[in-house]
Amino acid sequence: MLALALVSGLYWTQVGSAQALVCPVSLLGQCLEELSPEVRRQLPDSESKILGAMGLRSAMVMPTSDAKCAGLVLVNGNEDRTSLSVNLSGNSYSLPLARQHELTLWHELGHLQNLALLGTVLPLELRPYQHEWLADMYLVWRSVHETGSLDLAWQQYHRRNLAVLADVTNMSHWSPPVLRQLLEKYDAGQLLGFGHYADFLKASYPLLRQYDADALGEFSSLIQRTFGPGTVQDLPRYIFWRKARLGYYLQPTLRALMGPNAADAWLTQAAMLPLSEQGAP
């Protein structure tokens, strides 16, 4: 679908009207030689500083302002996890991960795709949290066009949920509130009908329900109180007005891990069973 020009392990891929250079960490020196002096001056002035900025992340995007080069995407090919585990009520559950390296790459490319659409399809300014879930929107569209299936999109959904249950600081990347809307509205065939990501974004973005910082803070506090380390005291009324909605976002993931009956029993005990499952309008 999207042509890639392979060059000894690194390659250029289209981002809007420009291209991005996808670079394995092991080839960073060679990648920097591929960049024009103008683009190179926009990046940290040494390989060690670039690697320091990346830290232990599996991938990192460095946008650039240039008519031909949208940015550099640095990837660590050795960080391809095959499963993700979480402990719930004393039991450990594991989620198998497929093609995780590609999903990570598509998320980073999503950042660049969305930057190219600021001021046209997207507002000129976005909050950091919006940038993250928008990058996952591109991942959803891209994964369906690569596979013809929503399986990898759901995998990303579950992975984001498990990440925030394990560590609430991952709220910055908690995209299920948006992804659930997309996965309910579009099937794989409908997503394939959007030949260009910009067309998908133009159709879906104005319809999305978005939470403000206060609401996200309440979800964060509820997750920390329910799943955080050392939680022992049961407070059934704690931020009760967010519980059913949080259960709605967690239910597909818990069902994938535990099975439907056990998951819904757990949600019921935690007073988080979504309203539709309780027979409410």
Coordinates of C-alpha atoms in Angstrom, one line a residue:
M1 CA 0.0 0.0 0.0
L2 CA 2.6 2.5 1.0
A3 CA 5.8 2.0 -1.0
L4 CA 9.0 1.7 1.1
A5 CA 12.4 2.2 -0.4
L6 CA 14.7 -0.2 1.4
V7 CA 18.3 0.9 1.9
S8 CA 20.4 -1.6 3.9
G9 CA 17.9 -1.8 6.7
L10 CA 16.9 1.8 6.8
Y11 CA 14.2 3.2 4.5
W12 CA 12.1 6.2 3.6
T13 CA 8.3 6.2 3.8
Q14 CA 5.8 8.7 2.6
V15 CA 4.3 11.2 5.2
G16 CA 2.0 13.7 3.6
S17 CA 3.9 15.4 0.9
A18 CA 7.3 14.6 2.4
Q19 CA 9.1 11.4 3.6
A20 CA 10.3 10.1 6.9
L21 CA 13.5 8.1 7.5
V22 CA 12.9 5.0 9.5
C23 CA 16.2 4.0 11.1
P24 CA 17.3 1.0 13.2
V25 CA 19.3 2.1 16.2
S26 CA 22.3 0.0 15.0
L27 CA 22.4 2.1 11.8
L28 CA 22.1 5.6 13.3
G29 CA 25.4 6.8 11.9
Q30 CA 24.4 5.7 8.4
C31 CA 20.9 7.2 8.8
L32 CA 22.3 10.6 9.7
E33 CA 24.4 10.6 6.6
E34 CA 21.2 10.2 4.6
L35 CA 19.8 13.5 5.9
S36 CA 20.5 16.9 4.4
P37 CA 22.6 19.4 6.4
E38 CA 19.5 21.5 7.0
V39 CA 17.6 18.6 8.5
R40 CA 20.6 17.3 10.4
R41 CA 20.9 20.7 12.1
Q42 CA 17.4 20.3 13.6
L43 CA 18.5 17.2 15.5
P44 CA 20.7 16.8 18.5
D45 CA 24.3 17.4 17.4
S46 CA 25.7 13.9 18.3
E47 CA 24.6 10.2 18.1
S48 CA 25.0 9.9 21.8
K49 CA 22.6 12.7 22.5
I50 CA 20.0 11.2 20.1
L51 CA 20.4 7.8 21.8
G52 CA 20.2 9.5 25.2
A53 CA 16.9 11.1 24.2
M54 CA 15.6 7.8 23.1
G55 CA 16.5 6.1 26.4
L56 CA 15.0 2.6 26.8
R57 CA 12.0 3.2 24.5
S58 CA 11.4 0.8 21.7
A59 CA 10.9 3.7 19.2
M60 CA 11.1 7.5 19.0
V61 CA 10.1 10.0 16.5
M62 CA 12.0 13.3 15.9
P63 CA 9.9 15.6 13.6
T64 CA 11.7 18.1 11.4
S65 CA 10.6 21.1 9.5
D66 CA 11.6 20.5 5.9
A67 CA 9.8 20.3 2.5
K68 CA 11.2 16.8 1.8
C69 CA 11.9 15.3 5.2
A70 CA 9.1 15.0 7.8
G71 CA 11.4 13.5 10.4
L72 CA 13.5 10.6 11.7
V73 CA 11.9 7.5 13.3
L74 CA 14.4 5.6 15.4
V75 CA 13.5 2.0 16.2
N76 CA 15.1 -0.7 18.4
G77 CA 14.5 -4.0 16.7
N78 CA 15.5 -5.9 19.8
E79 CA 12.5 -4.6 21.8
D80 CA 9.8 -6.8 20.1
R81 CA 7.7 -8.1 23.0
T82 CA 5.7 -11.3 22.5
S83 CA 3.4 -11.0 25.5
L84 CA 2.2 -8.6 28.2
S85 CA 1.1 -9.7 31.7
V86 CA -1.0 -8.1 34.4
N87 CA -2.0 -9.3 37.9
L88 CA -5.7 -8.9 38.9
S89 CA -7.0 -10.0 42.3
G90 CA -4.0 -12.2 42.8
N91 CA -4.2 -13.9 39.4
S92 CA -1.8 -13.4 36.6
Y93 CA -3.1 -13.0 33.0
S94 CA -1.1 -12.7 29.8
L95 CA -1.9 -11.1 26.5
P96 CA 0.0 -12.5 23.4
L97 CA 1.4 -9.8 21.2
A98 CA 1.8 -10.2 17.4
R99 CA 3.8 -7.9 15.1
Q100 CA 4.4 -5.5 18.0
H101 CA 7.5 -4.0 16.3
E102 CA 5.3 -2.9 13.4
L103 CA 2.6 -1.5 15.7
T104 CA 5.2 0.6 17.5
L105 CA 6.5 1.9 14.2
W106 CA 3.0 2.7 12.9
H107 CA 2.3 4.7 16.1
E108 CA 5.5 6.8 15.6
L109 CA 4.7 7.3 12.0
G110 CA 1.2 8.4 13.1
H111 CA 2.7 11.3 15.0
L112 CA 4.3 12.6 11.7
Q113 CA 1.2 11.9 9.7
N114 CA -0.9 14.0 12.1
L115 CA 1.6 16.8 12.3
A116 CA 1.3 17.1 8.5
L117 CA -2.4 17.6 8.9
L118 CA -2.4 20.3 11.6
G119 CA -4.3 23.4 10.5
T120 CA -6.2 21.5 7.8
V121 CA -7.9 18.3 8.9
L122 CA -6.8 18.8 12.5
P123 CA -6.8 21.9 14.7
L124 CA -3.5 23.9 14.6
E125 CA -2.8 23.1 18.3
L126 CA -3.3 19.9 20.1
R127 CA -2.6 18.8 23.7
P128 CA 0.1 16.1 24.2
Y129 CA -2.6 13.5 25.1
Q130 CA -4.4 14.2 21.8
H131 CA -1.2 13.7 19.9
E132 CA -0.9 10.2 21.4
W133 CA -4.4 8.9 20.7
L134 CA -4.3 10.4 17.3
A135 CA -1.1 8.4 16.6
D136 CA -3.1 5.3 17.6
M137 CA -5.8 6.3 15.2
Y138 CA -3.3 6.2 12.4
L139 CA -2.2 2.8 13.7
V140 CA -5.7 1.5 13.5
W141 CA -6.1 2.7 9.9
R142 CA -2.7 1.4 8.9
S143 CA -3.0 -2.0 10.6
V144 CA -6.3 -2.7 8.7
H145 CA -4.8 -1.6 5.4
E146 CA -1.8 -3.9 6.1
T147 CA -3.8 -7.0 7.3
G148 CA -7.4 -6.6 6.2
S149 CA -8.4 -7.2 9.9
L150 CA -9.1 -5.3 13.1
D151 CA -7.1 -7.9 15.1
L152 CA -4.0 -5.7 15.6
A153 CA -6.2 -2.6 16.3
W154 CA -7.8 -4.6 19.2
Q155 CA -4.4 -5.7 20.3
Q156 CA -3.3 -2.1 20.6
Y157 CA -6.5 -1.4 22.5
H158 CA -5.8 -4.1 25.0
R159 CA -2.1 -3.2 25.3
R160 CA -3.0 0.4 26.2
N161 CA -5.4 -0.8 28.9
L162 CA -2.9 -3.2 30.4
A163 CA -0.2 -0.6 30.4
V164 CA -2.3 1.9 32.4
L165 CA -3.4 -0.8 34.9
A166 CA 0.2 -1.7 35.5
D167 CA 1.3 1.9 35.9
V168 CA -1.1 4.8 35.9
T169 CA 1.6 7.1 34.5
N170 CA 0.8 5.5 31.2
M171 CA -2.4 7.5 31.1
S172 CA -0.6 9.8 28.7
H173 CA -1.0 7.1 26.1
W174 CA -4.4 5.7 27.2
S175 CA -6.2 5.7 23.8
P176 CA -9.1 3.2 24.5
P177 CA -11.6 6.1 25.1
V178 CA -11.1 7.0 21.5
L179 CA -10.3 3.6 20.0
R180 CA -13.5 2.1 21.4
Q181 CA -15.5 4.7 19.5
L182 CA -13.7 3.9 16.3
L183 CA -13.9 0.1 16.7
E184 CA -17.7 0.4 17.3
K185 CA -18.3 2.7 14.4
Y186 CA -16.2 1.1 11.7
D187 CA -15.6 -2.5 10.6
A188 CA -12.5 -3.6 8.6
G189 CA -14.3 -3.2 5.3
Q190 CA -15.3 0.4 6.1
L191 CA -11.8 1.3 7.1
L192 CA -10.5 -0.2 3.9
G193 CA -12.8 2.2 2.1
F194 CA -10.7 5.1 3.2
G195 CA -7.9 4.9 0.8
H196 CA -6.0 7.8 2.4
Y197 CA -5.6 8.3 6.2
A198 CA -6.5 12.0 5.8
D199 CA -9.9 11.0 4.5
F200 CA -10.5 8.7 7.5
L201 CA -9.4 11.4 9.9
K202 CA -11.6 14.0 8.2
A203 CA -14.7 11.7 8.5
S204 CA -14.1 10.5 12.1
Y205 CA -12.3 13.2 14.1
P206 CA -15.2 15.7 14.3
L207 CA -17.5 12.9 15.7
L208 CA -15.2 11.8 18.5
R209 CA -16.0 12.3 22.1
Q210 CA -13.0 13.8 23.9
Y211 CA -12.4 14.0 27.6
D212 CA -11.0 17.1 29.2
A213 CA -8.1 17.1 31.7
D214 CA -10.4 17.0 34.7
A215 CA -12.2 13.9 33.5
L216 CA -9.0 12.2 32.6
G217 CA -7.7 13.0 36.1
E218 CA -10.7 11.3 37.6
F219 CA -10.2 8.2 35.5
S220 CA -6.5 8.3 36.5
S221 CA -7.4 8.5 40.2
L222 CA -10.0 5.7 39.9
I223 CA -7.5 3.4 38.1
Q224 CA -4.8 4.1 40.7
R225 CA -7.2 3.5 43.6
T226 CA -8.5 0.3 42.1
F227 CA -5.4 -1.3 40.5
G228 CA -2.5 0.5 42.1
P229 CA 0.0 -1.3 44.4
G230 CA -0.9 -1.6 48.0
T231 CA -4.7 -1.1 47.4
V232 CA -6.5 -3.0 50.1
Q233 CA -9.4 -0.9 51.4
D234 CA -12.6 -1.2 49.4
L235 CA -14.2 2.2 48.7
P236 CA -17.3 1.4 46.5
R237 CA -18.3 5.1 46.3
Y238 CA -14.9 6.4 45.2
I239 CA -15.4 8.5 42.0
F240 CA -18.5 6.3 41.4
W241 CA -19.7 8.4 38.6
R242 CA -16.8 7.2 36.4
K243 CA -16.9 3.5 37.3
A244 CA -19.4 2.3 34.7
R245 CA -17.6 4.2 31.9
L246 CA -14.2 2.9 33.0
G247 CA -15.7 -0.6 33.1
Y248 CA -16.9 0.0 29.5
Y249 CA -13.4 0.7 28.4
L250 CA -11.8 -2.2 30.3
Q251 CA -14.5 -4.8 29.5
P252 CA -13.2 -5.9 26.1
T253 CA -9.7 -6.3 27.5
L254 CA -10.7 -8.2 30.6
R255 CA -12.9 -10.5 28.5
A256 CA -10.0 -11.2 26.3
L257 CA -7.8 -12.1 29.3
M258 CA -10.3 -13.9 31.6
G259 CA -13.2 -15.0 29.4
P260 CA -16.6 -13.2 29.3
N261 CA -18.1 -14.7 32.4
A262 CA -15.2 -14.2 34.7
A263 CA -14.5 -10.7 33.4
D264 CA -18.1 -9.6 34.0
A265 CA -18.1 -11.1 37.4
W266 CA -15.0 -9.1 38.2
L267 CA -16.5 -5.9 36.9
T268 CA -19.7 -6.5 38.9
Q269 CA -17.7 -7.0 42.1
A270 CA -15.8 -3.8 41.4
A271 CA -19.1 -1.9 40.6
M272 CA -17.8 -1.3 37.1
L273 CA -20.1 -3.3 35.0
P274 CA -21.0 -1.1 32.0
L275 CA -24.6 0.2 32.2
S276 CA -25.6 -1.6 29.0
E277 CA -24.7 -4.9 30.7
Q278 CA -27.0 -4.0 33.6
G279 CA -30.0 -3.5 31.4
A280 CA -30.0 0.3 31.9
P281 CA -30.8 2.6 29.0

